Structures are given as structure tokens and as C-alpha cells.
C-alpha positions as a printed Julia matrix, in Angstrom:
261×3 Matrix{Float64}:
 23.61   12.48  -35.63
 26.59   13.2   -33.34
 28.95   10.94  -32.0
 27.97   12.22  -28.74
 24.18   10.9   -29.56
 25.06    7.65  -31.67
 27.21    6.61  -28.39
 24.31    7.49  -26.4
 22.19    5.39  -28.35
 24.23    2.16  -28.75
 24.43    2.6   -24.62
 20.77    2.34  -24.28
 20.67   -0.7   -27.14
 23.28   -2.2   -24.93
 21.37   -1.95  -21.47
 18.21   -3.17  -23.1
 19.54   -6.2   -24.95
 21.66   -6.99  -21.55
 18.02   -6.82  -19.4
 16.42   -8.83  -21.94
 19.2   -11.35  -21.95
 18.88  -10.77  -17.96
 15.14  -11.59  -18.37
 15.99  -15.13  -20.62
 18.26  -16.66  -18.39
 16.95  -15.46  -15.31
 18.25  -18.28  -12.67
 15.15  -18.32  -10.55
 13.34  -19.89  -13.46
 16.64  -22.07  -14.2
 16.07  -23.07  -10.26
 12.23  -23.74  -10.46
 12.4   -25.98  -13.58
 15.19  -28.15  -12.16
 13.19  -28.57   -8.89
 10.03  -29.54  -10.71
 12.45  -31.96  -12.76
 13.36  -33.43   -9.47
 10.0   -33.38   -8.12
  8.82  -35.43  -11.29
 11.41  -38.31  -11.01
 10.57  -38.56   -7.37
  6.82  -39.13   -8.53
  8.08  -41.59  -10.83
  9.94  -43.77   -8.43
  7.58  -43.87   -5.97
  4.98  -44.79   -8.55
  7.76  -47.8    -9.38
  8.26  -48.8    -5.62
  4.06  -48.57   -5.97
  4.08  -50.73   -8.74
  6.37  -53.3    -7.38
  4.65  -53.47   -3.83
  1.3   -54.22   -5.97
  3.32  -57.15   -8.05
  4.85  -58.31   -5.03
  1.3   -57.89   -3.26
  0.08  -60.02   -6.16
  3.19  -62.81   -5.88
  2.0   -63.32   -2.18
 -1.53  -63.79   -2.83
 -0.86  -66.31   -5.39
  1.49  -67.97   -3.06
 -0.88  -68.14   -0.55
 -3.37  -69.42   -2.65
 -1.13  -72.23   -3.39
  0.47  -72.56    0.23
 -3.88  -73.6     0.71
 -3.58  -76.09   -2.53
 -0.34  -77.72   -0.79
 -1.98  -78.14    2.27
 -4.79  -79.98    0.84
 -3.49  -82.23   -1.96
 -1.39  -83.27    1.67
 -4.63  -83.89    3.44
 -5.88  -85.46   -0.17
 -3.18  -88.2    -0.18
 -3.3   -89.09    3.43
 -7.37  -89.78    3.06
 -6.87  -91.81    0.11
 -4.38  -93.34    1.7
 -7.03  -94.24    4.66
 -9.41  -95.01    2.05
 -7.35  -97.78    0.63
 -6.87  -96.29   -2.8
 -3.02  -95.8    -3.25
 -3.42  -94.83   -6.76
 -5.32  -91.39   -5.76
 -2.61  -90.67   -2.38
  0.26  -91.28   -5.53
 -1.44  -88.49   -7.84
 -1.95  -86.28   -4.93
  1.87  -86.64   -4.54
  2.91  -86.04   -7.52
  0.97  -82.62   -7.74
  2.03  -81.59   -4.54
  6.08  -82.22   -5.59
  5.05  -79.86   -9.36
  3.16  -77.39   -6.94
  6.59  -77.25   -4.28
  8.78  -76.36   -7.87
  5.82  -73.22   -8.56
  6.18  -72.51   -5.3
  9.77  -72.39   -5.41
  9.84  -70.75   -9.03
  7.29  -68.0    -6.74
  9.09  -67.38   -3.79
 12.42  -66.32   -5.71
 10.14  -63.97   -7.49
  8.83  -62.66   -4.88
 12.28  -62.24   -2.96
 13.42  -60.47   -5.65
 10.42  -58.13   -6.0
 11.52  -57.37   -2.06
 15.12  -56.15   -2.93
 13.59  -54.28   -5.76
 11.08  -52.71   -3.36
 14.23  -52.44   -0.5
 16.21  -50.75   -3.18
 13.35  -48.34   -4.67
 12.47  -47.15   -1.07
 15.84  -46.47   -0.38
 16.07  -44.71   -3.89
 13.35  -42.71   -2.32
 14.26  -41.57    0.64
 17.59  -40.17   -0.56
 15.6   -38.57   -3.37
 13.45  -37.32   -0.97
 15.99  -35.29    1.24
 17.95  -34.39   -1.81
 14.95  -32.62   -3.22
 13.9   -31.33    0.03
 17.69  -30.05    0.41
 17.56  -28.5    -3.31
 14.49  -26.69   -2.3
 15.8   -24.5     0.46
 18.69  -24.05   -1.66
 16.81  -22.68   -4.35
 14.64  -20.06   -2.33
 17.66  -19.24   -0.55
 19.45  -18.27   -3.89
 16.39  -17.06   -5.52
 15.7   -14.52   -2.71
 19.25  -13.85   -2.55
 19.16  -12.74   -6.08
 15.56  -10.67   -5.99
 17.6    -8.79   -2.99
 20.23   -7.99   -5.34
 18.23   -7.49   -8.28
 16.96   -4.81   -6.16
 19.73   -3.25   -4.85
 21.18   -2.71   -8.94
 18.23   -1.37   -9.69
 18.17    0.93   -6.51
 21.77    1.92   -7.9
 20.77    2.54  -11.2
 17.78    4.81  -10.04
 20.18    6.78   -8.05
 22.74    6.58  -10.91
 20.41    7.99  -13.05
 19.27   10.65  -10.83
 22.86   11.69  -10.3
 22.65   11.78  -14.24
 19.64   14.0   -14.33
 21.24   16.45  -11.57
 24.01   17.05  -13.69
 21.81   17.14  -16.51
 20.04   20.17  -14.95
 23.12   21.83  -13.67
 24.76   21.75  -17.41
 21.26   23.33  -17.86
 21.53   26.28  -15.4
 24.77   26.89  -16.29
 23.84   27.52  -19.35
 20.78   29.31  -18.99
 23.14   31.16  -16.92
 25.48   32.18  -19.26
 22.5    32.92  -21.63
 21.23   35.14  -19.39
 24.46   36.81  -18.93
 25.26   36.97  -22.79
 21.57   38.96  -22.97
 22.07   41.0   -19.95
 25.57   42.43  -21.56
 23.55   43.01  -25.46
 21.35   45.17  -23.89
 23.69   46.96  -21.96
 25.84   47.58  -25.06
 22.69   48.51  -26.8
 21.44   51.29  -24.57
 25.04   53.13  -24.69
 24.86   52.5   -28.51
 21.78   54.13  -28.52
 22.68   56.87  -25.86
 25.97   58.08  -28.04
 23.56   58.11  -31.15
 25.57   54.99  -32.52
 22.22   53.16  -33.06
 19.12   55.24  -34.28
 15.79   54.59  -32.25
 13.34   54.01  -34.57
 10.63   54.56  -32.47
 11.91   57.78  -30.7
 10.1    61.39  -32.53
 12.15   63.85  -34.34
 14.84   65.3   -32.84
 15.14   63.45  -29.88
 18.64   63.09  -29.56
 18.84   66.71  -29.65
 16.2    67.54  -26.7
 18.06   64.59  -25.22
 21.49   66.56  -25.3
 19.42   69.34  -23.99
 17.66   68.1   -20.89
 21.1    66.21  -20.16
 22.77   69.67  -20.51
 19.78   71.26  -17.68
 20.41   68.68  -15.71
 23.79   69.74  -15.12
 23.63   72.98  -14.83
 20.98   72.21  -11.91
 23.79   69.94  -10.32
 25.79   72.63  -10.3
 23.49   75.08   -8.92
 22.69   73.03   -6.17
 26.25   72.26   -5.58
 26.87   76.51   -5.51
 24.15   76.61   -3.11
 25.49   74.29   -0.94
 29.0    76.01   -1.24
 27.39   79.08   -0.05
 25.02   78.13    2.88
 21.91   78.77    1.34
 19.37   76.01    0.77
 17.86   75.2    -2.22
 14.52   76.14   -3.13
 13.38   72.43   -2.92
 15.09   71.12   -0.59
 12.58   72.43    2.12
 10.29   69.83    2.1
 12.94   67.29    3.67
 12.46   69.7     6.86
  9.11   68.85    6.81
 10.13   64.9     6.47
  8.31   64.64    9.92
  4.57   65.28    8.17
  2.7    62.21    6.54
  2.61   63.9     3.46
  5.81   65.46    2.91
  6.87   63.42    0.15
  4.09   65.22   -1.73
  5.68   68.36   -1.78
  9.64   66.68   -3.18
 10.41   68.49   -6.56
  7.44   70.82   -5.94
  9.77   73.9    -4.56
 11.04   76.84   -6.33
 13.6    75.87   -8.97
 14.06   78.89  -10.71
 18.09   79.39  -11.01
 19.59   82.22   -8.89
């Protein structure tokens, strides 16, 4: 193999390991799988802030389930109270005063569940606009690059048809120079074989002598004519060009009297 080729070749290896690099890290599917990365920890805060609306949700049923049990061990102690029976309005008491420390133990729960929750929405939002944000980005840059994409490979097409135009002019000229080469062979080779240089094969007997000959008659009619001319007098067959006015005076060119005077 050439140089020429083996250069060609490690061209085309190099173009098609480039586009298949090209193809690898292609940044439009960089783009999509960081957006669907974003797009999955946004689902899994606002799963969290779900979950922690649902505890706190829980927290304030509970509290209000024992805000109700407050109420009445109040109501409890006041009736027993009424009732004469100090003993039950002390016990009633004494559970309300354990049930105001669960309620306190609850309510800092649950005021912590609401920063949580403030603090998770808020989370949210920005994650939100920052994914919304990184979306237009990313179309914006992955059209920008199919648009160019396109244009290289518009320039390569037309790079490569520039290529094949001088491809096929290289060709012409050569066929062209061929031609030339072929045209000047046979030239050479019909005065080789009119001086007798070369020997025609296919030509009978004697021919180069009744070649001589007729070229020899052919001369001497030149010069005839030529005499005639000299003189006035008009050949024998040159009367039919008179006659060029009839339809079928071409018929009658050669057909005159040649005999020599």
C-alpha cells in the first residue's frame, strides 16, 4: 500500500473513531440525564415535605385528641368536686398536670415538624425554578447544538463534494491526456506504415507497390489539371459543376472524361 493510501486510511479511522467518540459523549444526553437527576431529587423532597405534613397531620390529631381528654378530666374534677368526693377531683388533677407535660412534650414536636415542613417547601420551590430554569437551558443548548451538528455536516457534504469534483477533474485530465497519448500512436503509426516502416499484415501482396503507383497517378492527374487550368481549357470532369444547378448533378462528379491530353 502507498503512503498516499495508508494516509488516506488512518484519515478515515480518525473521522470514524472522532464521530463515535462524538456519538459517546454527546451533550444532549449529558443534558437529559442531569435534568432527570434533578427531576428525581425534586420528587424526593416533595415526597419528604409529604411525609412530614402527614407526621405533623398525625401530631395534631393526637393533640387534639388530648386537647378533648384535658377538657374533660377538667370537667371530671370540678363534678367530683360538686359531688363531695375530693379524692376523685385530686386524681383528675393529677392526670390533667401528666397530660399538660404530653401535651407540652407534643406541641414542640409538632413546632418542629412545622419548620421542617417551612424549610422543605422552601427547599422546593427553589428546586422547582432551578429545574424549571435548567430545562430551558438545556433545550436551548441542545437545539443549539443539533443546529450546528447540522451545519458540520452540511460542510462536510459540500467538503466532500468539492473532493469528488476534483476527484473527477484529476479524472478528465487524465483521460485527457490518455486520449491524447492514443490519438498521437496512431498518428505515428499510419506514417510508419505509409513510408513502409511498419509492414501491414493484413494488406495483399504488393501493396506498397500499387500504393506507390496510384500515389504516382494521382499526381500526374494534379498536374494535368493544373496544365489545363494554365491553358484555359476545362477539364473533362469538371463539367458537371456547370450543371451544379440540377438536383442530380452530384451524380455525374468524377463521371467525365479523364483520359490525359
Amino acid at each position: 500500500m502507498s503512503n498516499s493510501n495508508t494516509q488516506r486510511v488512518k484519515t478515515i479511522f480518525r473521522s470514524k473513531a472522532s464521530k463515535a467518540l462524538d456519538r459517546m459523549e454527546d451533550p444532549r444526553d449529558t443534558l437529559d440525564d442531569s435534568y432527570d437527576q434533578q427531576v428525581k431529587l425534586l420528587q424526593q423532597v416533595r415526597q419528604a415535605v409529604a411525609e412530614v405534613a402527614t407526621a405533623k397531620k398525625r401530631i395534631e390529631l393526637q393533640g387534639q385528641e388530648m386537647g378533648t381528654r384535658y377538657a374533660r378530666l377538667d370537667a371530671q374534677a370540678s363534678e367530683a368536686l360538686a359531688q363531695g368526693r375530693e379524692d376523685l377531683a385530686r386524681a383528675a388533677i393529677e392526670r390533667r398536670m401528666m397530660l399538660e407535660g404530653q401535651v407540652g412534650a407534643l406541641q414542640r414536636q409538632y413546632a418542629s415538624l412545622e419548620q421542617q415542613t417551612a424549610q422543605l417547601q422552601e427547599r422546593e420551590r427553589r428546586l422547582t425554578d432551578q429545574v424549571a430554569a435548567f430545562r430551558i437551558e438545556k433545550e436551548t443548548i441542545k437545539a443549539t447544538y443539533t443546529a450546528s451538528e447540522a451545519q458540520v455536516r452540511a460542510n462536510e457534504a459540500v467538503s466532500g463534494l468539492s473532493s469528488s469534483i476534483q476527484d473527477v477533474g484529476s479524472s478528465l485530465d487524465r483521460a485527457r491526456d490518455r486520449v491524447k497519448q492514443m490519438q498521437a500512436r496512431a498518428a505515428a503509426t499510419d506514417e510508419l506504415l505509409a513510408s513502409g516502416a511498419l509492414t501491414d499484415l493484413t494488406a495483399a501482396p504488393d501493396a506498397d507497390i500499387e500504393r506507390q503507383l496510384a500515389a504516382v497517378v494521382a499526381d500526374a492527374e494534379i498536374d494535368r489539371r493544373i496544365r489545363a487550368l494554365r491553358s484555359g481549357t476545362t477539364p473533362s470532369d469538371a463539367s458537371p459543376a456547370r450543371r451544379g444547378d440540377e438536383p442530380d448533378a452530384w451524380l455525374s462528379i468524377g463521371k467525365g472524361d479523364a483520359s490525359p491530353r
